[in-house]
mmCIF file of C-alpha atoms and ligand atoms in Angstrom:
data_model
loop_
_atom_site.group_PDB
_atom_site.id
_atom_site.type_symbol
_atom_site.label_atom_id
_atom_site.label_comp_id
_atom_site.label_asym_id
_atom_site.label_seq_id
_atom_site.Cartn_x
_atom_site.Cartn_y
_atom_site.Cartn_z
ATOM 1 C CA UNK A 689 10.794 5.728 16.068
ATOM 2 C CA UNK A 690 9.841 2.303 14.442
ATOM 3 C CA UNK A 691 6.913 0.707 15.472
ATOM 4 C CA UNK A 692 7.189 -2.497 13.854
ATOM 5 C CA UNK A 693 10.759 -3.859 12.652
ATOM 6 C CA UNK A 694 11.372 -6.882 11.245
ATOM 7 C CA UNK A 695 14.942 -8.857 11.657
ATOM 8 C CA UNK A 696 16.465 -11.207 9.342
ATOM 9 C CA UNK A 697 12.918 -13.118 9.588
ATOM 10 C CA UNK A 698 12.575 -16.767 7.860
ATOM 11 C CA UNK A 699 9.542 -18.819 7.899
ATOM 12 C CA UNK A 700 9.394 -22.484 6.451
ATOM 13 C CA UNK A 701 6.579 -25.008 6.482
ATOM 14 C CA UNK A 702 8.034 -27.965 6.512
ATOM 15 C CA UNK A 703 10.657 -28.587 3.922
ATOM 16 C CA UNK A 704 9.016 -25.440 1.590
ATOM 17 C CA UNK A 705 10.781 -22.308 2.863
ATOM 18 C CA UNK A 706 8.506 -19.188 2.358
ATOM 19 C CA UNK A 707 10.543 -16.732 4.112
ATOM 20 C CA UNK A 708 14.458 -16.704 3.574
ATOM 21 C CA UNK A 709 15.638 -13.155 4.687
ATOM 22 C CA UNK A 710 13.129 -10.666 5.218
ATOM 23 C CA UNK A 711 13.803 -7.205 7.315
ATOM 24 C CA UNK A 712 12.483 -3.881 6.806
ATOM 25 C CA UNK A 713 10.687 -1.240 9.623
ATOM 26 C CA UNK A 714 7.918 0.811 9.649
ATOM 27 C CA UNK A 715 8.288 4.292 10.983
ATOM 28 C CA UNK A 716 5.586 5.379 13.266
ATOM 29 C CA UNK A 717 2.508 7.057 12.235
ATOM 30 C CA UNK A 718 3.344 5.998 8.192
ATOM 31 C CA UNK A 719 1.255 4.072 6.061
ATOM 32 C CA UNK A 720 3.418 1.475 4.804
ATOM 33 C CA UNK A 721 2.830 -1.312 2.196
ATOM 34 C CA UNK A 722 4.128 -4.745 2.306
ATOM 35 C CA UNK A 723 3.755 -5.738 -1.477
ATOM 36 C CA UNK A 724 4.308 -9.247 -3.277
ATOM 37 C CA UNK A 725 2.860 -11.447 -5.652
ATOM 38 C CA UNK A 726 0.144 -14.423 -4.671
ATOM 39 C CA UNK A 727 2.018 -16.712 -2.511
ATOM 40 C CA UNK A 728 5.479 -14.675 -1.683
ATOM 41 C CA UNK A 729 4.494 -14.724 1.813
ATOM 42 C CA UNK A 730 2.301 -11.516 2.852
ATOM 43 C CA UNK A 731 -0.051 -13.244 4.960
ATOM 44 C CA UNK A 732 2.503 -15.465 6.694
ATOM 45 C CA UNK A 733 4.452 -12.441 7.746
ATOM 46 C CA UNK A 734 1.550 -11.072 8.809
ATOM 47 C CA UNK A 735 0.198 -13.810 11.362
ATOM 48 C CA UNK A 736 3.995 -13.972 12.491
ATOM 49 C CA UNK A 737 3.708 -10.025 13.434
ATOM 50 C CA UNK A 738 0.680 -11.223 15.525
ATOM 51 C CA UNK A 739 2.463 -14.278 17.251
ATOM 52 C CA UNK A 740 -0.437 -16.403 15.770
ATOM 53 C CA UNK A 741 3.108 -18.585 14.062
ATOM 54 C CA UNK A 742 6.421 -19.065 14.797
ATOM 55 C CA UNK A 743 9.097 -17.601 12.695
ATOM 56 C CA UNK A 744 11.772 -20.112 11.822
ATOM 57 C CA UNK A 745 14.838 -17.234 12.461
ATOM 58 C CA UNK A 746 15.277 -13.626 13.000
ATOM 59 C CA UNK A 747 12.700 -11.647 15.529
ATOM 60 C CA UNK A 748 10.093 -9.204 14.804
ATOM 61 C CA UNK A 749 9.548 -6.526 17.433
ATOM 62 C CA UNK A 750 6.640 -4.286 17.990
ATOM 63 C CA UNK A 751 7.746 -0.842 19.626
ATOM 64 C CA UNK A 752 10.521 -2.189 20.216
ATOM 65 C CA UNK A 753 9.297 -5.263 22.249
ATOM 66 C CA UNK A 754 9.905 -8.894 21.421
ATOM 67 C CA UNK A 755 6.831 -11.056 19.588
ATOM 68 C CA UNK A 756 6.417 -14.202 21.050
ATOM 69 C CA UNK A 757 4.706 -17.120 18.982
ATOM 70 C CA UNK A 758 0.968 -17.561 21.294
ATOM 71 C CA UNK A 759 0.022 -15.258 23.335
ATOM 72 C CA UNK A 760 2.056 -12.097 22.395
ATOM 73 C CA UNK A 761 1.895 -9.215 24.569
ATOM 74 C CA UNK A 762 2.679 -7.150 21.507
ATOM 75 C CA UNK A 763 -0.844 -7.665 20.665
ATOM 76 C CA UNK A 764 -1.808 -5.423 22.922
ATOM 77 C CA UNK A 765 -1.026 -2.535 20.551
ATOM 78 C CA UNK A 766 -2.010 -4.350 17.591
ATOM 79 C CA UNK A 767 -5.228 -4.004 15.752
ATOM 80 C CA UNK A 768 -6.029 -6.727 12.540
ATOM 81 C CA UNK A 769 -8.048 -6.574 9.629
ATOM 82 C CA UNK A 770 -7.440 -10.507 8.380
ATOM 83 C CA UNK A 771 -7.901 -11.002 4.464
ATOM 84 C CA UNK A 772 -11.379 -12.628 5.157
ATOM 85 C CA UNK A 773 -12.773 -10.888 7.611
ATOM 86 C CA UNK A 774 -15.668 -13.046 9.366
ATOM 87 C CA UNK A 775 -18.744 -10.889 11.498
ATOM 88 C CA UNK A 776 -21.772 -11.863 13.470
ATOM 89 C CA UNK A 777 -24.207 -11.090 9.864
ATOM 90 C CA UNK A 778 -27.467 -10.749 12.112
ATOM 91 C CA UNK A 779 -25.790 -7.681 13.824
ATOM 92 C CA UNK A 780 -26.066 -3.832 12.533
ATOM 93 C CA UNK A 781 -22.594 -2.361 12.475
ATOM 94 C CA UNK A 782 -23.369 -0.293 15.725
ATOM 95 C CA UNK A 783 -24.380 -3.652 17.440
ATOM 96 C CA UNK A 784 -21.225 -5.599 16.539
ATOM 97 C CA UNK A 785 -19.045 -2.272 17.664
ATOM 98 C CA UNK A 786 -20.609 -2.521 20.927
ATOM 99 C CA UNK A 787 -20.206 -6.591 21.016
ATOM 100 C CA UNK A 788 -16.494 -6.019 20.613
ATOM 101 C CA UNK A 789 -16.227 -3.316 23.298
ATOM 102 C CA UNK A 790 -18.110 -5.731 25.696
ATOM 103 C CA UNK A 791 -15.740 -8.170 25.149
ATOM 104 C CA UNK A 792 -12.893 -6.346 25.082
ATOM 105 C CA UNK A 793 -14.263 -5.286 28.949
ATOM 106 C CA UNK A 794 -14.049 -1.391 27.723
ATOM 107 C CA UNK A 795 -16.879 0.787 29.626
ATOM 108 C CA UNK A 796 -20.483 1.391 28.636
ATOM 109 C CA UNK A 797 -20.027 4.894 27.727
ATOM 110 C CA UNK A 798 -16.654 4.882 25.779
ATOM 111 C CA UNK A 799 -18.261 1.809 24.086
ATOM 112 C CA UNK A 800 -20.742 4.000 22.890
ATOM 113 C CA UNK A 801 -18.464 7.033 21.744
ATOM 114 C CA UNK A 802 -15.686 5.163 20.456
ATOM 115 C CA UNK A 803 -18.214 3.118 18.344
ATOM 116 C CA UNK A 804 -19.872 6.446 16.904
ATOM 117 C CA UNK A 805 -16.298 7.689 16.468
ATOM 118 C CA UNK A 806 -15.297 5.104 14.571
ATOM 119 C CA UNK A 807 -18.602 4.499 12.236
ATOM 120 C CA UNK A 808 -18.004 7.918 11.022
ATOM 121 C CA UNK A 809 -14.720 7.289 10.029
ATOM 122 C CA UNK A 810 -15.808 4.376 8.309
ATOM 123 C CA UNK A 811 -19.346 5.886 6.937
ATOM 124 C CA UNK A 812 -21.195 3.404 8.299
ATOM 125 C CA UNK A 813 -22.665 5.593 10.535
ATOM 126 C CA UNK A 814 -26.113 6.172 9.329
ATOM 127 C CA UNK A 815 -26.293 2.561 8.486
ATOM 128 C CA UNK A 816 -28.927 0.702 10.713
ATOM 129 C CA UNK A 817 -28.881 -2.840 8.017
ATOM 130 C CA UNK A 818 -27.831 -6.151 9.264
ATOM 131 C CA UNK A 819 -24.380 -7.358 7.838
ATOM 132 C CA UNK A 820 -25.631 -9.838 6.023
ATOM 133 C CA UNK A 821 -26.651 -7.525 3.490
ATOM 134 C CA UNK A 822 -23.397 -5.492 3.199
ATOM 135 C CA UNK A 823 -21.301 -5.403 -0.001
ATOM 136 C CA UNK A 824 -17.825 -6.157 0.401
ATOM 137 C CA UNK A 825 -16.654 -2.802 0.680
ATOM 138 C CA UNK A 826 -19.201 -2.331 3.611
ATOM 139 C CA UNK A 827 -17.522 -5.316 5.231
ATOM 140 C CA UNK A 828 -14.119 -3.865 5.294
ATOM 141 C CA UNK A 829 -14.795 -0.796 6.124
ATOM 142 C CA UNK A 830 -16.515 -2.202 9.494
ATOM 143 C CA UNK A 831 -13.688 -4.633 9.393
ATOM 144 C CA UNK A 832 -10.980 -1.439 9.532
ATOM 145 C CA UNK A 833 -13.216 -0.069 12.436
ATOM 146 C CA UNK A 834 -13.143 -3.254 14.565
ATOM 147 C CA UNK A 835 -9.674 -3.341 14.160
ATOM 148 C CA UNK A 836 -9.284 0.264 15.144
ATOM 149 C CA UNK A 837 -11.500 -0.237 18.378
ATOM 150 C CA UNK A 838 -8.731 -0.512 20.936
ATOM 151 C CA UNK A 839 -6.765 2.615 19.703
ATOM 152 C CA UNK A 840 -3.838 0.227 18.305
ATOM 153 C CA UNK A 841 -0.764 2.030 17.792
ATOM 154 C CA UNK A 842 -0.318 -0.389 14.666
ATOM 155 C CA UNK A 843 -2.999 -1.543 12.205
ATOM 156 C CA UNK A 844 -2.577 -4.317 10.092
ATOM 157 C CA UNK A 845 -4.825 -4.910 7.688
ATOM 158 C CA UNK A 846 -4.114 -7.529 5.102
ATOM 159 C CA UNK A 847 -5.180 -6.983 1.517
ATOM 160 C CA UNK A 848 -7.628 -4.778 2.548
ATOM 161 C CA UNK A 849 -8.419 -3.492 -1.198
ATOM 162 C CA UNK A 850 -8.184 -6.449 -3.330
ATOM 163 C CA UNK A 851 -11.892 -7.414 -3.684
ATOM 164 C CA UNK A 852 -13.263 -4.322 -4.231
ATOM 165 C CA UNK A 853 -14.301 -1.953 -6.742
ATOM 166 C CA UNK A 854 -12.600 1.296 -7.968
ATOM 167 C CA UNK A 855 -14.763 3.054 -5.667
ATOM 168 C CA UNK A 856 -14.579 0.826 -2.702
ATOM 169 C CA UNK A 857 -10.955 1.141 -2.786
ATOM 170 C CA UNK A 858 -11.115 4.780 -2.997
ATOM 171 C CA UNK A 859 -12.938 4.935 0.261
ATOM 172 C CA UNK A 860 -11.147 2.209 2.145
ATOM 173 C CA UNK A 861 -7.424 4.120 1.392
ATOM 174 C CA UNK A 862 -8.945 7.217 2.092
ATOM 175 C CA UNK A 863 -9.903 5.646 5.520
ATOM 176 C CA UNK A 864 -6.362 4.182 5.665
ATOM 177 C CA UNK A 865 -4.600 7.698 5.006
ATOM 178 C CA UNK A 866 -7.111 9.258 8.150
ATOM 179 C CA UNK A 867 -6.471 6.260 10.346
ATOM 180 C CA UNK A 868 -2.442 7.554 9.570
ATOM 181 C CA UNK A 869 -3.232 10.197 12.511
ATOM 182 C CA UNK A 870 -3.689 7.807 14.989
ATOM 183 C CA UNK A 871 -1.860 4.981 14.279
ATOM 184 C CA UNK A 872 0.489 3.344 12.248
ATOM 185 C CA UNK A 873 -0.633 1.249 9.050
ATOM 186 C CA UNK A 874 0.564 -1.764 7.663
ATOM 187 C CA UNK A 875 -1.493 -3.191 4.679
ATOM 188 C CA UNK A 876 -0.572 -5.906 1.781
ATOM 189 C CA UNK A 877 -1.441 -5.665 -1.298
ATOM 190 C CA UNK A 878 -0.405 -6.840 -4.967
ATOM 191 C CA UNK A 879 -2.079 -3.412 -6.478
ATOM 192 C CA UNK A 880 0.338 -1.115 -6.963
ATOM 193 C CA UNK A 881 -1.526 2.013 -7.364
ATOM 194 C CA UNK A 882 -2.908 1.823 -3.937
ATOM 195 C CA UNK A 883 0.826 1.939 -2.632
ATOM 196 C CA UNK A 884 1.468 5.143 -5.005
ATOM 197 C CA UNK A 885 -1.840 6.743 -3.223
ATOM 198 C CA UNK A 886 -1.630 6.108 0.153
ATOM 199 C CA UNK A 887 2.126 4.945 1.165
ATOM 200 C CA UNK A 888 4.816 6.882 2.283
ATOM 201 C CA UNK A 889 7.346 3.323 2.259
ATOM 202 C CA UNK A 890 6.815 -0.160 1.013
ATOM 203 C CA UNK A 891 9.210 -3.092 0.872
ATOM 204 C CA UNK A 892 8.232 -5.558 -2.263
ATOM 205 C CA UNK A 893 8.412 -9.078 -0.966
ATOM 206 C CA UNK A 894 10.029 -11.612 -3.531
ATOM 207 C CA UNK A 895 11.438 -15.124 -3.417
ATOM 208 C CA UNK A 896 11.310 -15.123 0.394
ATOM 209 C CA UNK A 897 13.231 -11.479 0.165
ATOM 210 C CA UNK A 898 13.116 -7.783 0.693
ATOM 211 C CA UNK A 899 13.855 -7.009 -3.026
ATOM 212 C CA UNK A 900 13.227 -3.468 -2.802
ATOM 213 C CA UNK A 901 12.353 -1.252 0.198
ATOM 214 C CA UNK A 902 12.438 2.091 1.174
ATOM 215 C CA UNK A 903 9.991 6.114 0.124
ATOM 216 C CA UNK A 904 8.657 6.078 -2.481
ATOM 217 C CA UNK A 905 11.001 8.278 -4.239
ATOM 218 C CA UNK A 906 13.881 6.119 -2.873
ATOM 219 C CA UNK A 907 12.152 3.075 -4.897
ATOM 220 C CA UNK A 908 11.768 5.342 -7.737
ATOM 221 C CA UNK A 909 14.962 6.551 -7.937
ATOM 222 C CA UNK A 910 16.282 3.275 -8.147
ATOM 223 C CA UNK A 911 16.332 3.355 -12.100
ATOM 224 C CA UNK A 912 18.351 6.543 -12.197
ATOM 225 C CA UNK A 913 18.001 7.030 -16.184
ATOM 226 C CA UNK A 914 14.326 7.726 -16.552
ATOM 227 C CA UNK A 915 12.933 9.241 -19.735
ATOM 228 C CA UNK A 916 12.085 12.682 -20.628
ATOM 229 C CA UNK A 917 8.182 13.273 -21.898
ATOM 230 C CA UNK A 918 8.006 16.610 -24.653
ATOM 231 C CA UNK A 919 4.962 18.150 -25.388
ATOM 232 C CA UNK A 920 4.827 20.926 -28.044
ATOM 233 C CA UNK A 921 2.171 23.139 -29.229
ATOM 234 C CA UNK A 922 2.614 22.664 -32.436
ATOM 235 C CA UNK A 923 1.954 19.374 -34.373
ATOM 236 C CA UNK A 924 4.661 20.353 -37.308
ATOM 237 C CA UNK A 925 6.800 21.307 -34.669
ATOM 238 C CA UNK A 926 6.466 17.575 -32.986
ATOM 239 C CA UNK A 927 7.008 16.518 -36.175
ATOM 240 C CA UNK A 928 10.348 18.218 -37.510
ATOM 241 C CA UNK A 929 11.851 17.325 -34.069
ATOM 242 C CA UNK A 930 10.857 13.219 -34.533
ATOM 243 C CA UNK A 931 12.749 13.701 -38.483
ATOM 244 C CA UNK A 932 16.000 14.878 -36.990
ATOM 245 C CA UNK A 933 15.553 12.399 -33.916
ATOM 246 C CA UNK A 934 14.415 9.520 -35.235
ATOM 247 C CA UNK A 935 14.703 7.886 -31.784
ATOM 248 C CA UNK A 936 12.017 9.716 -30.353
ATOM 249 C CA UNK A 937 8.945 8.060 -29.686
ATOM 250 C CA UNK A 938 5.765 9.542 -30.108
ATOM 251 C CA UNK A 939 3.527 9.312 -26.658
ATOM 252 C CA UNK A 940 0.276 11.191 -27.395
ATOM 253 C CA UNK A 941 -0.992 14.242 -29.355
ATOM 254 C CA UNK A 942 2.403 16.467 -29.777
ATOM 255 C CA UNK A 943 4.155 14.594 -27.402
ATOM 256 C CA UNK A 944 7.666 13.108 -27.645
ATOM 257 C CA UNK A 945 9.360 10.451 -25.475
ATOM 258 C CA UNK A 946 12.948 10.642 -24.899
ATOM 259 C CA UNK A 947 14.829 7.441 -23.550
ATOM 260 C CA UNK A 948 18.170 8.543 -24.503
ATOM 261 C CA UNK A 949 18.128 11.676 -21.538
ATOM 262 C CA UNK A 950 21.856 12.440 -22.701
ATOM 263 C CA UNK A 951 20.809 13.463 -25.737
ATOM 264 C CA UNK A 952 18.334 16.185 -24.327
ATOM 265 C CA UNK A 953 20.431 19.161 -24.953
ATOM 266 C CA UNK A 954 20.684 18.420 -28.587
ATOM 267 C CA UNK A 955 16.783 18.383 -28.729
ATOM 268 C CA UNK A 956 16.866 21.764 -26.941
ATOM 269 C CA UNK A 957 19.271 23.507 -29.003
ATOM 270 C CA UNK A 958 17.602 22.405 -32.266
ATOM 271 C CA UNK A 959 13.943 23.912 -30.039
ATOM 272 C CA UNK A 960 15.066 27.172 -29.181
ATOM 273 C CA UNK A 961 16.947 27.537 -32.724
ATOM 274 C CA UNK A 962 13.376 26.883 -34.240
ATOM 275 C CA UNK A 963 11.681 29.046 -31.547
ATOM 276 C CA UNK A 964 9.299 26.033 -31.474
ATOM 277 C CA UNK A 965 6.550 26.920 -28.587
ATOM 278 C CA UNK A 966 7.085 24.185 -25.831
ATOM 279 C CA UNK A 967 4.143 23.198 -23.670
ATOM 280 C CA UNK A 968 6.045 20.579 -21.167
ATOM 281 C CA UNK A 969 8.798 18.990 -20.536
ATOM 282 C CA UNK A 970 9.060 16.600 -17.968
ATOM 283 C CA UNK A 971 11.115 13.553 -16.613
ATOM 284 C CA UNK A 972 9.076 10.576 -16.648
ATOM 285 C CA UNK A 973 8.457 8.663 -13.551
ATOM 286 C CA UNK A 974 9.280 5.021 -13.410
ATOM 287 C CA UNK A 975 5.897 3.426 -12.668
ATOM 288 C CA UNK A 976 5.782 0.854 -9.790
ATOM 289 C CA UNK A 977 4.531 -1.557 -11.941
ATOM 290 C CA UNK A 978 7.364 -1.412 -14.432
ATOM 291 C CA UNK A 979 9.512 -1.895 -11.704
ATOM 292 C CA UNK A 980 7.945 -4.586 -10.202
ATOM 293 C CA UNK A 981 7.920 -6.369 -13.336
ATOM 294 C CA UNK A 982 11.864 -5.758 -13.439
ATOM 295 C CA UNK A 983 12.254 -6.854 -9.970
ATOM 296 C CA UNK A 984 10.173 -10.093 -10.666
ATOM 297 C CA UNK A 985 12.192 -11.108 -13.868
ATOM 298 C CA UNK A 986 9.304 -10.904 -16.351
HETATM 299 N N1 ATP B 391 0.223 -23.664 7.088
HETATM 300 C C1 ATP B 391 0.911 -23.795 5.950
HETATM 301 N N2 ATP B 391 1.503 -24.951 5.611
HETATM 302 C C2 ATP B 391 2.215 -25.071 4.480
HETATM 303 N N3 ATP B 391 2.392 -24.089 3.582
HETATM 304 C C3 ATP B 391 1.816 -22.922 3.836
HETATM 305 C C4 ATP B 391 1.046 -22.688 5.032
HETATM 306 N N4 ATP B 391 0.624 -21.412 5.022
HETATM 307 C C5 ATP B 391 1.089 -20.862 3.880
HETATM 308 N N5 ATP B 391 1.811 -21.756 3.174
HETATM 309 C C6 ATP B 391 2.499 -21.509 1.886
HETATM 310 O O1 ATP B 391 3.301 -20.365 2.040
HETATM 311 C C7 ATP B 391 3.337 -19.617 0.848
HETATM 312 C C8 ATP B 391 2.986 -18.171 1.156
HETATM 313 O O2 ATP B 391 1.610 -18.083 1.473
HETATM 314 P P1 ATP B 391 0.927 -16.741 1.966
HETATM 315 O O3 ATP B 391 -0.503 -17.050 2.165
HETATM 316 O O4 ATP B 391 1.693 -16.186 3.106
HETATM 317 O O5 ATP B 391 1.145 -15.797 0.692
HETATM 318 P P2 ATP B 391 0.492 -14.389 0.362
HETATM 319 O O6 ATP B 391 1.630 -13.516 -0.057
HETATM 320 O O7 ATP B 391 -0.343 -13.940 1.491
HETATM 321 O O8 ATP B 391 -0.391 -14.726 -0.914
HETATM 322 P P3 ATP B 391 -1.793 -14.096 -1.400
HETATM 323 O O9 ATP B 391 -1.457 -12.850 -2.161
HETATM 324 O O10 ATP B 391 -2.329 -15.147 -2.307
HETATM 325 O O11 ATP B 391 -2.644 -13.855 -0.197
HETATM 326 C C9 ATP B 391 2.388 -20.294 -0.112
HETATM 327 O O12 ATP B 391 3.143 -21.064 -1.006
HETATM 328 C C10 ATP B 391 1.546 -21.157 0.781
HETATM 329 O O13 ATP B 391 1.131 -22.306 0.106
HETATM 330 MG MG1 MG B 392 -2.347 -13.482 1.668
#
């Protein structure tokens, strides 16, 4: 079932239109990422998804109900992470957990093991600091457990990775891919590894558009003639096969790169004439980012 679907949405701001035509769904229990460049429109969607603004045309449902623009009861099953998330800095992370059960009017005692629940999958849970002092990662990572504090059946969490570190994103997508069990994820980003870690879909967002949507594989598959990488043991071997092919690139010690794929039989005859020792050969993936770049005309 989809938890989140998007129909045919438009958003625009005046005369500017940011959103022309943009539908895609999120399967339950996925971790799906909503990619585009600065300015195509992430965050926009986003606050639309949450009823916090209107959408011009088209209708988003969550589970299958309606979202109304103000007070959504969607929202109910909707936890947020915004892009800057703000926090009470004189609190420890346990004492702003309990703050938002309070007000959320959830009882004393699932306050307390929801909170511990949650700081664990967070690791914040040996940390008894104020906020103030927290490094950005720090932040988010509370930031994904406040959002998580209602048991949401869908997270959104917008650019959660952008501002931090190598490491800091490590932890947060780990704590994204966990979270997966529980609930469904939606997350923007413009960093394209993170959505070869952690997603199982993604829809790239361009010129107001769905350009691309789908698995992973699905987007991959997309350019069908992808290259062929051959690694051989030996360097003269490498080396008689780039004379006779002079279209094959080299891509490392002993390797070969093969654009042409049609031609790979020829290359393997002339191989197992030779008896040349072969350590790999493999069809190159497209990388997201090369496709990206095709998709966005640069
Ligand atoms: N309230 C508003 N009034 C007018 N224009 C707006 C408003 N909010 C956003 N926009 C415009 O809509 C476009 C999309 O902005 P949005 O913040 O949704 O992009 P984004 O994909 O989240 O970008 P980023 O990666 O920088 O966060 C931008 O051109 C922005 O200037
Ligand atoms: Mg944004």
């Amino acid at each position: 079932m989809d938890m989140l679907t998007l129909s045919h949405v438009a958003k625009n701001f005046g005369e500017k239109q940011v959103l022309r035509d943009v539908s895609f769904a999120v399967p339950e229990h996925t971790v799906f990422g909503f990619v585009g460049q600065n300015g195509a429109g992430k965050t926009t969607a986003m606050k639309m998804i949450l009823g916090l603004l209107a959408v011009s045309g088209g209708e988003i449902r969550v589970e299958g109900m309606p979202v109304r623009y103000g007070n959504t009861p969607t929202n109910r099953l909707v936890g947020y992470l915004p892009d800057v998330p703000e926090f009470y800095s004189y609190m420890t992370p346990a004492e702003y957990l309990r703050f938002c059960g309070e007000i959320s009017g959830m009882p004393s005692k699932e306050i307390k093991n929801r909170s511990e629940e949650l700081l664990r999958l967070v690791g914040l849970d040996k940390e008894k600091h104020r906020i103030k002092g927290f490094s950005r990662g720090m932040k988010q990572r509370l930031g994904v457990a406040q959002a998580l504090f209602g048991r949401p059946k869908l997270l959104i969490c917008d650019e959660p990775t952008s501002a931090l570190d190598p490491a800091g994103r490590k932890e947060l997508l780990d704590i994204l891919t966990a979270a997966k069990e529980e609930t469904t994820v939606l997350f923007s980003t413009h960093i394209l590894s993170d959505v070869e870690h952690i997603c199982d879909e993604m829809a790239f967002l361009h010129e107001g558009k769905i350009a691309l949507k789908g698995s992973l594989d699905e987007v991959r598959k997309i350019r069908k003639a992808s290259a062929v990488t051959i690694e051989m043991e030996r360097p003269e071997d490498a080396g008689i096969l780039r004379q006779t092919f002079p279209f094959l690139k080299n891509s490392g010690k002993n390797s070969l790169l093969l654009k042409e794929a049609e031609r790979l039989p020829e290359l393997l005859r002339l191989i197992a004439d030779r008896r040349c020792p072969i350590i790999r050969i493999e069809r190159q993936e497209e990388a997201l980012e090369d496709l990206f770049m095709e998709v966005v005309g640069r």
